[in-house]
CSV table of C-alpha atoms in Angstrom, one decimal:
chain,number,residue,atom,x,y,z
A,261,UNK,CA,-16.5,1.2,39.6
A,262,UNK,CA,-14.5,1.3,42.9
A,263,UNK,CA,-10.7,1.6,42.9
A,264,UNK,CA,-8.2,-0.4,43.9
A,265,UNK,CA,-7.3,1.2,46.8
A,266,UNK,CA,-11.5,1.3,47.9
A,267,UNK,CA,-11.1,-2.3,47.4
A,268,UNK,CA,-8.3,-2.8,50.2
A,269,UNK,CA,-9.1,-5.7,52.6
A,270,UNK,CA,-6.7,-3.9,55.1
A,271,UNK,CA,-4.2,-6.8,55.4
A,272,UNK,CA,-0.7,-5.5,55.6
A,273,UNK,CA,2.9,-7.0,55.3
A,274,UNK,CA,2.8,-7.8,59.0
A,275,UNK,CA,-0.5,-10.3,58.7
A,276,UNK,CA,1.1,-12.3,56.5
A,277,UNK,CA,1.9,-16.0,57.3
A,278,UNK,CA,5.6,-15.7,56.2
A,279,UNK,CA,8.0,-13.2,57.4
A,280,UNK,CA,7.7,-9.7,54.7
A,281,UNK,CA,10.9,-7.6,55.1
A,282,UNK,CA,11.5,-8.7,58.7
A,283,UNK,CA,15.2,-9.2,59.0
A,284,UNK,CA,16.5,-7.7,55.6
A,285,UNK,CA,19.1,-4.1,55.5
A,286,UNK,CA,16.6,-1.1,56.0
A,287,UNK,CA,17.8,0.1,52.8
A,288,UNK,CA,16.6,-3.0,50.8
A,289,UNK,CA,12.6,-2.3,52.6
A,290,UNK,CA,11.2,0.5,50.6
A,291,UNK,CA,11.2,-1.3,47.1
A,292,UNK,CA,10.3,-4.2,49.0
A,293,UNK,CA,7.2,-2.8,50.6
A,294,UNK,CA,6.2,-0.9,47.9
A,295,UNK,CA,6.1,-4.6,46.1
A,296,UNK,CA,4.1,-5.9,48.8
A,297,UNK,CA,1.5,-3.2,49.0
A,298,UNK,CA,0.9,-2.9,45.1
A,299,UNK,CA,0.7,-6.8,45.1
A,300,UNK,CA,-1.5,-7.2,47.8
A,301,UNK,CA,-3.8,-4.4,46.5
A,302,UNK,CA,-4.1,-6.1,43.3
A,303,UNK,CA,-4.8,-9.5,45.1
A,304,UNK,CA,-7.5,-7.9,47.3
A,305,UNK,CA,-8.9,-6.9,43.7
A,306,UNK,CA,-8.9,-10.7,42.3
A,307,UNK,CA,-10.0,-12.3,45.4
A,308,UNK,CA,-13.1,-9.9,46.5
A,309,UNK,CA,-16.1,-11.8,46.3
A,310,UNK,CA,-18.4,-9.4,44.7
A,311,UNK,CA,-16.7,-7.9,41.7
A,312,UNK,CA,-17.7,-9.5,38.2
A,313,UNK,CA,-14.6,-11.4,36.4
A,314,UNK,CA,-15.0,-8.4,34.2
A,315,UNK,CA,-14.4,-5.5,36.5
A,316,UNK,CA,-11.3,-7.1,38.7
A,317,UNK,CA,-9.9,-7.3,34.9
A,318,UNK,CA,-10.2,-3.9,34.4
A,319,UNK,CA,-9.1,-2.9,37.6
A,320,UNK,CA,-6.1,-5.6,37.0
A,321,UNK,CA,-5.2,-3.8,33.9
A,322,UNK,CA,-5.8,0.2,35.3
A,323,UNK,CA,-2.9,-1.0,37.8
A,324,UNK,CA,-0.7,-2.3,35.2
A,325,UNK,CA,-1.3,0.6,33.4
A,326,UNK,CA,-0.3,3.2,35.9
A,327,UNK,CA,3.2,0.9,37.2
A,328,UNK,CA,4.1,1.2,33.5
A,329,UNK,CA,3.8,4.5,33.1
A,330,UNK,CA,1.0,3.6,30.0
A,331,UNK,CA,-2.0,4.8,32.4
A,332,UNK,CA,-2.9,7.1,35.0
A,333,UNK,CA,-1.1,7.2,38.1
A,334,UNK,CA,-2.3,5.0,40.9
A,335,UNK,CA,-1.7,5.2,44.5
A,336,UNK,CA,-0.9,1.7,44.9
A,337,UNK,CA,1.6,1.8,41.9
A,338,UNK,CA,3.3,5.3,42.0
A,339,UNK,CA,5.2,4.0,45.0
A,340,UNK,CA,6.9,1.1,43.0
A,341,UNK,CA,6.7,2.8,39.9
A,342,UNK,CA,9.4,5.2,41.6
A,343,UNK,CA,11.0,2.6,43.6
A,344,UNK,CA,11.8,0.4,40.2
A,345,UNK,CA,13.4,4.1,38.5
A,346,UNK,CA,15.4,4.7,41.4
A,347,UNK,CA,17.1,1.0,41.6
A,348,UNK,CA,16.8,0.7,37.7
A,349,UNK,CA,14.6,-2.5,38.1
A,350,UNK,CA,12.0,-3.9,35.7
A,351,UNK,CA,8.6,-4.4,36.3
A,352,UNK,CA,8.7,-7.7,35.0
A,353,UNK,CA,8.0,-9.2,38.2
A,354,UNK,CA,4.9,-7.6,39.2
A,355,UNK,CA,3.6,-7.5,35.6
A,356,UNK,CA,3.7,-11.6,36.2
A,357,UNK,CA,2.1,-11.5,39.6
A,358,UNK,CA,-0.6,-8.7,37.4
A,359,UNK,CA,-1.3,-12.3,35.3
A,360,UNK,CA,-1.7,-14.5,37.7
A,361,UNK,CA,-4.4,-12.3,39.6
A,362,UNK,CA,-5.7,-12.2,35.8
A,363,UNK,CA,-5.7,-15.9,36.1
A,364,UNK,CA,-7.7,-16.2,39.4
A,365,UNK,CA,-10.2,-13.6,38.2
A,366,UNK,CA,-11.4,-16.1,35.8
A,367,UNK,CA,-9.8,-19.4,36.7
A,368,UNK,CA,-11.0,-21.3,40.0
A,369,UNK,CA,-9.7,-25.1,39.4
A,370,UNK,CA,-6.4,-26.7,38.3
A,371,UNK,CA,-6.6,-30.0,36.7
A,372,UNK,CA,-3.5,-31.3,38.2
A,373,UNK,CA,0.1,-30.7,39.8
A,374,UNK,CA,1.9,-29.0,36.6
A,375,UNK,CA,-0.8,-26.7,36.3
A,376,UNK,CA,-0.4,-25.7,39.5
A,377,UNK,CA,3.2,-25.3,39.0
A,378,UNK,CA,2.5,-23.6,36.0
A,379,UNK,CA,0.1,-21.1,38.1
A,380,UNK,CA,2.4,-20.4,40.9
A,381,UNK,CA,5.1,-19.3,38.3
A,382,UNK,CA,3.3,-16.6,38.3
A,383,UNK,CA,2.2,-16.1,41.3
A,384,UNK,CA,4.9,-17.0,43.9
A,385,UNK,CA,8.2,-17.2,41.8
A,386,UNK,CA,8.2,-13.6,41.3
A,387,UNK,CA,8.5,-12.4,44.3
A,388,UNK,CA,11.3,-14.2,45.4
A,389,UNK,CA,12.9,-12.7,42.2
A,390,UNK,CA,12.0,-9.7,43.2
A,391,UNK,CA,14.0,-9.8,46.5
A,392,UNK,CA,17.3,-11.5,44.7
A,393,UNK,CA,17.0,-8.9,42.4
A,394,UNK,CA,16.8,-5.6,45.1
A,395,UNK,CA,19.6,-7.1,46.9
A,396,UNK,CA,21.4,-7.5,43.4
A,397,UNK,CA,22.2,-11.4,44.0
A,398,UNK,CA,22.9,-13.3,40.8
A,399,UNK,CA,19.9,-14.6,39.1
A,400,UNK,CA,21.4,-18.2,37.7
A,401,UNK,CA,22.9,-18.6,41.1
A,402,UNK,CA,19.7,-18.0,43.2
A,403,UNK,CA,16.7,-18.1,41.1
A,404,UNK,CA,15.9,-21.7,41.0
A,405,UNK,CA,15.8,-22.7,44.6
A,406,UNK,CA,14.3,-19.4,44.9
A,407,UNK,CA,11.4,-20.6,42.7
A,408,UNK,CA,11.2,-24.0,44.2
A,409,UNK,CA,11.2,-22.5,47.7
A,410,UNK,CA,8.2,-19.4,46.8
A,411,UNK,CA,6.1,-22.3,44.9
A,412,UNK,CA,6.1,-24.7,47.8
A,413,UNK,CA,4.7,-21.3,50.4
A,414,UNK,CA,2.4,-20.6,47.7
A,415,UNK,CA,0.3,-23.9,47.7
A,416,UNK,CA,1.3,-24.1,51.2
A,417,UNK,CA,-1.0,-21.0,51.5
A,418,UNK,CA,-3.3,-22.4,49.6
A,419,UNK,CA,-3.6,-25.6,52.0
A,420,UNK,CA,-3.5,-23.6,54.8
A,421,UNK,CA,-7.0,-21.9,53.4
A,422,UNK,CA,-8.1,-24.3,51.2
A,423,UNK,CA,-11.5,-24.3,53.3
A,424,UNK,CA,-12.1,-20.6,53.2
A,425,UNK,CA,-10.8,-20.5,49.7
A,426,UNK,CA,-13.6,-22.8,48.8
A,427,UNK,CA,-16.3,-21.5,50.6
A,428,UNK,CA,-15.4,-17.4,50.3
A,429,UNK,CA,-14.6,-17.1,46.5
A,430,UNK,CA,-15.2,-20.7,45.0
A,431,UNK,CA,-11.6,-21.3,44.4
A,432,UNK,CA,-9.7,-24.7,44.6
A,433,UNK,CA,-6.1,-25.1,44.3
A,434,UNK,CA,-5.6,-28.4,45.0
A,435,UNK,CA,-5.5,-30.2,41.7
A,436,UNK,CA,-8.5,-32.2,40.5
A,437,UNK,CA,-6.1,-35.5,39.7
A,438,UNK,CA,-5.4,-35.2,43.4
A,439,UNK,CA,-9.4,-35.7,44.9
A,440,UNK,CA,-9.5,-38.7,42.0
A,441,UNK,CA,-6.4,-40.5,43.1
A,442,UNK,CA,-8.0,-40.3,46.8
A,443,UNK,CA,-11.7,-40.3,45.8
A,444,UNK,CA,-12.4,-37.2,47.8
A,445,UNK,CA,-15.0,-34.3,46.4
A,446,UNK,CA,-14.3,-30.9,45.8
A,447,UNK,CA,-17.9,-29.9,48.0
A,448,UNK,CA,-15.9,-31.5,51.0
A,449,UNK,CA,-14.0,-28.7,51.6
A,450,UNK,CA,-17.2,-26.8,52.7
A,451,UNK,CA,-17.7,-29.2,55.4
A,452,UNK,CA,-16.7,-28.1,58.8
A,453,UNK,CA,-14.2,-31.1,59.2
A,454,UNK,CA,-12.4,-33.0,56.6
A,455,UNK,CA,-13.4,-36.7,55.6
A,456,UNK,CA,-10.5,-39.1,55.5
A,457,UNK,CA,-10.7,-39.2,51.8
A,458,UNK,CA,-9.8,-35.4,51.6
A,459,UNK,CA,-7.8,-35.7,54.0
A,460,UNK,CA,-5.7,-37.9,52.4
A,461,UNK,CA,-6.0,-35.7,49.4
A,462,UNK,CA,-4.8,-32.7,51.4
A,463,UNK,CA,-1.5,-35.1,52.9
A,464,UNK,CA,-0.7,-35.7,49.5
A,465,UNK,CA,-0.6,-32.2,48.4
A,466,UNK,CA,1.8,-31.7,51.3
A,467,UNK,CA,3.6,-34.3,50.5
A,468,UNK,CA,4.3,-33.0,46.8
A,469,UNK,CA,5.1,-29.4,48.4
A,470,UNK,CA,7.4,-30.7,51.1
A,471,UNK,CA,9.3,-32.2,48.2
A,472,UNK,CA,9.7,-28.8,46.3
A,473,UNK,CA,10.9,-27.1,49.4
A,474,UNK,CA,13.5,-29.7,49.7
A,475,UNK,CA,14.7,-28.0,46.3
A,476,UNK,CA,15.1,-24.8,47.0
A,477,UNK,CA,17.0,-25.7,50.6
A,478,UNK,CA,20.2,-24.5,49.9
A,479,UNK,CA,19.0,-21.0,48.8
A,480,UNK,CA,20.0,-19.0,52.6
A,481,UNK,CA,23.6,-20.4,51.6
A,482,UNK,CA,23.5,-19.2,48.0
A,483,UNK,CA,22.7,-15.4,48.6
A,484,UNK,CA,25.8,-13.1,49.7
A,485,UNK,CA,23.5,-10.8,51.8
A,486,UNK,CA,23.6,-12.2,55.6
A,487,UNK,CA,20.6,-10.4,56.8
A,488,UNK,CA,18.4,-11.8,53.7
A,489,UNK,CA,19.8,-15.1,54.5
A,490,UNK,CA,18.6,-15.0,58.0
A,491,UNK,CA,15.3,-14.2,56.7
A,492,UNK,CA,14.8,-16.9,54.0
A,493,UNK,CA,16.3,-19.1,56.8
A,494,UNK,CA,13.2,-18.2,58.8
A,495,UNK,CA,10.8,-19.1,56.2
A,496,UNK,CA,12.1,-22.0,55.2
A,497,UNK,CA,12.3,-23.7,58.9
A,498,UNK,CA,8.6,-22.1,59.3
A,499,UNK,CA,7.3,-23.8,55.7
A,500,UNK,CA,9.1,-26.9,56.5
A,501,UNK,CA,7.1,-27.5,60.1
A,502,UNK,CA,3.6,-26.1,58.9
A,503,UNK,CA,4.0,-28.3,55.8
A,504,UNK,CA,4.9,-31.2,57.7
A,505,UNK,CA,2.2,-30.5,59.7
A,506,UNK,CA,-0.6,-30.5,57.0
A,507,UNK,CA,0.5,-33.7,56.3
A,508,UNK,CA,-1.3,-35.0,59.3
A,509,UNK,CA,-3.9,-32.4,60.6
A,510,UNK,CA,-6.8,-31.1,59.0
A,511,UNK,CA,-6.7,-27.6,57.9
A,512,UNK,CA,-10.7,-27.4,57.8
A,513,UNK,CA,-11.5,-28.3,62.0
A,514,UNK,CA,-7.6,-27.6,63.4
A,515,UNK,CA,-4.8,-25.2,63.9
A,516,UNK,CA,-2.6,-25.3,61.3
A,517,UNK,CA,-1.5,-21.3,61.5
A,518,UNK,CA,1.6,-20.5,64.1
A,519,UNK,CA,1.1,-18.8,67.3
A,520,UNK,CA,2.9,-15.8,67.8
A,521,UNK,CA,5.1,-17.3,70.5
A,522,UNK,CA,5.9,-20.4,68.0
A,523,UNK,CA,6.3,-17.9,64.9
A,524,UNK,CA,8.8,-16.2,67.1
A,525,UNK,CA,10.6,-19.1,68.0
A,526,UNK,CA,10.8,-21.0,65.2
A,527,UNK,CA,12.0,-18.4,62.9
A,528,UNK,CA,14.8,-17.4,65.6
A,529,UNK,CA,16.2,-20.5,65.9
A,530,UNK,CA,16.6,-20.7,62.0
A,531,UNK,CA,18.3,-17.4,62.2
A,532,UNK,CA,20.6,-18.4,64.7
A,533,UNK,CA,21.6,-21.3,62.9
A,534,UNK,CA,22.2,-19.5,60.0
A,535,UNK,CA,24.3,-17.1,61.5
A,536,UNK,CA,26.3,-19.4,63.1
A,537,UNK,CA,27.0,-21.5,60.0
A,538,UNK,CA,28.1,-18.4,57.5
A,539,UNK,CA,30.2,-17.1,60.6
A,540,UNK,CA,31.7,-20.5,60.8
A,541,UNK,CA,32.5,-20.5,57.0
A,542,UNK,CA,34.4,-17.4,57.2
A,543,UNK,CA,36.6,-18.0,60.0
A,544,UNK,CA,37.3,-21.8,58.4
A,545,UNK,CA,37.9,-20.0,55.1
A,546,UNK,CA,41.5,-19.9,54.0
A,547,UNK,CA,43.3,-16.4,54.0
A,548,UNK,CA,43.8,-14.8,51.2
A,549,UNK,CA,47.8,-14.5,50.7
A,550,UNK,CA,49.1,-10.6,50.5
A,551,UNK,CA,50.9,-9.4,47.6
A,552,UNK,CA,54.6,-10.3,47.4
């Protein structure tokens, strides 16, 4: 059986749709990397389209083996095996992702929104703890808008692709409650454009996401580090238009991905703003009196 690491699809950090270390302290983008490229190894592993639901389990469990220390080493865990001793993290976090790729190697259809929700607390909410938790921010302070916010990019991926998702590895994230209530068909989504009905299912979804996203809003103002606020600024104003977006266009027959340009110019005007307000709250904040 192929490794890993012969399993690669070659996407890196900087194909993603969402901003991966862009604006954070240099110091905070080793452990973060090293997350990304063990995650995104074992991702390639649940999502390659000829491996049995057998083998990508096995592969699946080789990698949690080796970040645990329980297995051989592997070179797409050694690097976050070290990077979690060093900081003194756990690997709780990318033991969860480990389940949810476990998940999608056998599971290809969610029977409605809470299993979904269910799903992407494994898949999404993670990360975001992750990166609260390398820039040691308080959990019970930023976890839950964190997990709002990384559950509404998560099915906002899945929108995004929902086409290719369908036709590339027989998986369907939109819950099955949601074609009902809309009378669409799961087979639509190989079609080259989208019928209203699915459509309408699709708008829906977005709907639904654009409401979670609302929930994890005030997260940039929660965290203390300014650089990780500017980049969860970014994502959020780039989630918030692509989702609003979906709510109108079809992913299946039109652009719903930025440009670089717009990438670029959306997520700087979020930073901006977010700069601006924290360095408005300081210089409105009242001065601490001296000792007397």
């Amino acid at each position: 059986m192929s490794t890993a690491t012969e399993l690669r699809s070659g996407k890196g950090h900087t194909d993603e749709n969402f901003p991966v270390a862009k604006f954070i302290q240099k110091r905070h983008r080793g452990p973060i990397l090293a997350f990304y490229r063990f995650v995104r190894a074992a991702d390639d592993v649940a999502d390659h389209p000829t491996l049995l639901p057998d083998q990508k389990l096995v592969l699946l469990d080789s990698l949690d083996a080796a970040l645990t220390g329980n297995g051989p080493p592997d070179e797409e865990a050694e690097p976050l095996r070290h990077a979690l001793a060093e900081r003194g993290l756990t690997p709780r976090h990318a033991r969860d992702l480990l389940d949810a790729f476990r998940l999608d190697a056998k599971k290809s259809r969610y029977a409605d929104f809470s299993e979904l929700m269910a799903y992407c607390s494994l898949s999404a909410m993670p990360v975001g703890r992750f990166v609260l938790d390398v820039h040691g921010e308080d959990p019970q302070r930023t976890w839950p808008a964190s997990d709002a916010i990384c559950a509404a990019l998560q099915i906002l991926n899945h929108l995004q692709d929902c086409g290719k998702d369908y036709t590339g590895i027989d998986r369907v994230y939109i819950p099955a409650e949601i074609f009902e209530n809309h009378d669409a068909r799961i087979e639509d989504l190989g079609a080259p454009k989208a019928t209203p009905q699915l459509k309408a299912a699709i708008a829906d979804l977005a709907v639904r996401t654009e409401k979670l996203l609302e929930e994890g809003r005030t997260l940039p103002d929660l965290v203390r580090d300014i650089r990780l606020a500017a980049e969860l600024s970014a994502i959020y104003k780039l989630a918030q238009t692509l989702i609003r977006g979906l709510q109108h266009r079809d992913p299946l027959s039109e652009k719903v991905h930025f440009s670089k340009v717009g990438f670029a110019a959306t997520a700087l005007t979020a930073v901006t703003g977010t700069m601006i307000r924290r360095a408005f709250s300081r210089s409105s904040a009242p001065a601490k009196q001296g000792a007397l």
